[in-house]
CSV table of C-alpha atoms in Angstrom, one decimal:
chain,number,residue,atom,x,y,z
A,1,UNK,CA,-13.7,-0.5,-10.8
A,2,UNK,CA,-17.2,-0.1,-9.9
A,3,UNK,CA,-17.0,2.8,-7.8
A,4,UNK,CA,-14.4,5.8,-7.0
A,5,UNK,CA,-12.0,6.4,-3.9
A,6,UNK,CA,-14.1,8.8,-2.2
A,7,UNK,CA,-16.9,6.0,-2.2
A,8,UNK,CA,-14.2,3.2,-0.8
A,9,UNK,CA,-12.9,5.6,1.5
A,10,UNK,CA,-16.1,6.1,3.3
A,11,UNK,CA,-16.4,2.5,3.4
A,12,UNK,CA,-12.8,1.7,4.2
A,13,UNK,CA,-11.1,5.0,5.8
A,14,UNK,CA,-7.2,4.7,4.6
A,15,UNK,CA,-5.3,5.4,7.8
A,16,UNK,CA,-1.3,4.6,8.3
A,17,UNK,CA,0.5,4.8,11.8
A,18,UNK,CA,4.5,4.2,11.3
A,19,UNK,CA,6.3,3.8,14.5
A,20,UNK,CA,10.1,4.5,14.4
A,21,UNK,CA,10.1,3.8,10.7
A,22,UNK,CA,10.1,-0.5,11.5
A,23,UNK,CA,6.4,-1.0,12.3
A,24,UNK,CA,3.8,0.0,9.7
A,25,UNK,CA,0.2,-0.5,10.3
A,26,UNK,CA,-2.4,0.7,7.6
A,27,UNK,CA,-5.8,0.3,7.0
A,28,UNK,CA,-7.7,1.3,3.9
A,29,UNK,CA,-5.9,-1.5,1.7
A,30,UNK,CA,-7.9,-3.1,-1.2
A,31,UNK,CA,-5.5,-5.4,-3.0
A,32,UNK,CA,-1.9,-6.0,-2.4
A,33,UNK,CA,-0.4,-6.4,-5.9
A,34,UNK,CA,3.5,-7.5,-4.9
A,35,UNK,CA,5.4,-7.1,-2.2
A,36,UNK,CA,8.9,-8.6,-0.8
A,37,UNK,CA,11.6,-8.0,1.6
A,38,UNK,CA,12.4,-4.6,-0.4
A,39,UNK,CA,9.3,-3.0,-1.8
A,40,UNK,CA,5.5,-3.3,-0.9
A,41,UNK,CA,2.9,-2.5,-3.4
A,42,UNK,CA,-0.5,-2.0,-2.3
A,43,UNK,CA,-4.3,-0.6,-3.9
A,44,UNK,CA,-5.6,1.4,-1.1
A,45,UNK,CA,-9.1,3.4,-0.9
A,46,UNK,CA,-6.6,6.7,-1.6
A,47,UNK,CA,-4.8,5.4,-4.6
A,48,UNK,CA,-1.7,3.1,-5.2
A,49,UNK,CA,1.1,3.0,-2.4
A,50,UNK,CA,4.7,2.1,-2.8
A,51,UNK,CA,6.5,1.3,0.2
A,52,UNK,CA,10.1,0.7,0.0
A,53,UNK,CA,12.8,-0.1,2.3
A,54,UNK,CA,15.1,-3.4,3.9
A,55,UNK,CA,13.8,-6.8,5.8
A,56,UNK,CA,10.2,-5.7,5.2
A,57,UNK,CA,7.6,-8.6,5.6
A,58,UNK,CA,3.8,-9.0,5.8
A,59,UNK,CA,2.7,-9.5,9.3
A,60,UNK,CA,-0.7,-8.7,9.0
A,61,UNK,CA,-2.6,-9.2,5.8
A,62,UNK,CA,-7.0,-8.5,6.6
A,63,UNK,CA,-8.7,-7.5,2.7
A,64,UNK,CA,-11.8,-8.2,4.6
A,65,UNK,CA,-10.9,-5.4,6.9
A,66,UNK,CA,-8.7,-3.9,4.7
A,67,UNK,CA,-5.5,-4.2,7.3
A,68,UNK,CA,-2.0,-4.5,7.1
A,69,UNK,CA,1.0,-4.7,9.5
A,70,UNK,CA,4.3,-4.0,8.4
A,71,UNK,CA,7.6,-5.0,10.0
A,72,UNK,CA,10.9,-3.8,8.7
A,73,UNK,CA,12.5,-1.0,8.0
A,74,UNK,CA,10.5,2.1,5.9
A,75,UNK,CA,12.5,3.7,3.9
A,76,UNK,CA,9.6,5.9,2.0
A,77,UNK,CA,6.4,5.9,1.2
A,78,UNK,CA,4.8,7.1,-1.8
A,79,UNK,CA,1.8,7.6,-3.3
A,80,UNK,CA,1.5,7.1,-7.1
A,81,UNK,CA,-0.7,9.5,-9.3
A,82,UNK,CA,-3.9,7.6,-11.5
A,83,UNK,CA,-1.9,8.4,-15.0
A,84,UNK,CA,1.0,6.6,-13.9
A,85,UNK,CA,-1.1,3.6,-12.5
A,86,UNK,CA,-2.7,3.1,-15.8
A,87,UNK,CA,0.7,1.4,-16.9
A,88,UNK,CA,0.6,-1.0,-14.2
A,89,UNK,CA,3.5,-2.1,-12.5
A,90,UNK,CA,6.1,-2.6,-14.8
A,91,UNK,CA,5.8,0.6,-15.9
A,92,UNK,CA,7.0,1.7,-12.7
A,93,UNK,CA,9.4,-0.2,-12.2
A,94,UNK,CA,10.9,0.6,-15.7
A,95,UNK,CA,9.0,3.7,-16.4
């Protein structure tokens, strides 16, 4: 990584409106790393997010712009600390 979060963030300000928990729209997003109808996984200028819930699909997918658009049900949201994302992703899953 070239730079830090507080750098990308100026560049790219993270921002995430959820209406009634089936229509998320964020903006921010630097890398979508796996996603499908049951968890999301995205790089975002404020760390890595995990979205998880049912019938979830891309609608919107803008690196350039650094926007996505969510349909589906949310069932959370969570942010994961930089220790844990030095493990990658299947240390999540199985960490």
């Amino acid at each position: 990584m070239a730079y830090g979060y507080e750098e990308k963030a100026l560049e790219n300000p993270h921002k995430l409106t959820l209406d009634g928990r089936s229509r998320l729209t964020m903006t921010g997003v630097t890398e979508v790393e796996s996603f499908d109808e049951s968890m999301i996984v995205l790089h975002t200028t404020r760390g890595t997010l995990v979205i998880r819930g049912t019938g979830m699909h891309l609608q919107l997918l803008s690196l350039d712009g650094g926007q996505v658009h969510v349909d589906g049900t949310v069932d959370s949201m969570t942010y994961e600390d930089t220790a844990r994302e030095a493990g990658g992703f299947l240390a999540r899953l199985f960490g």
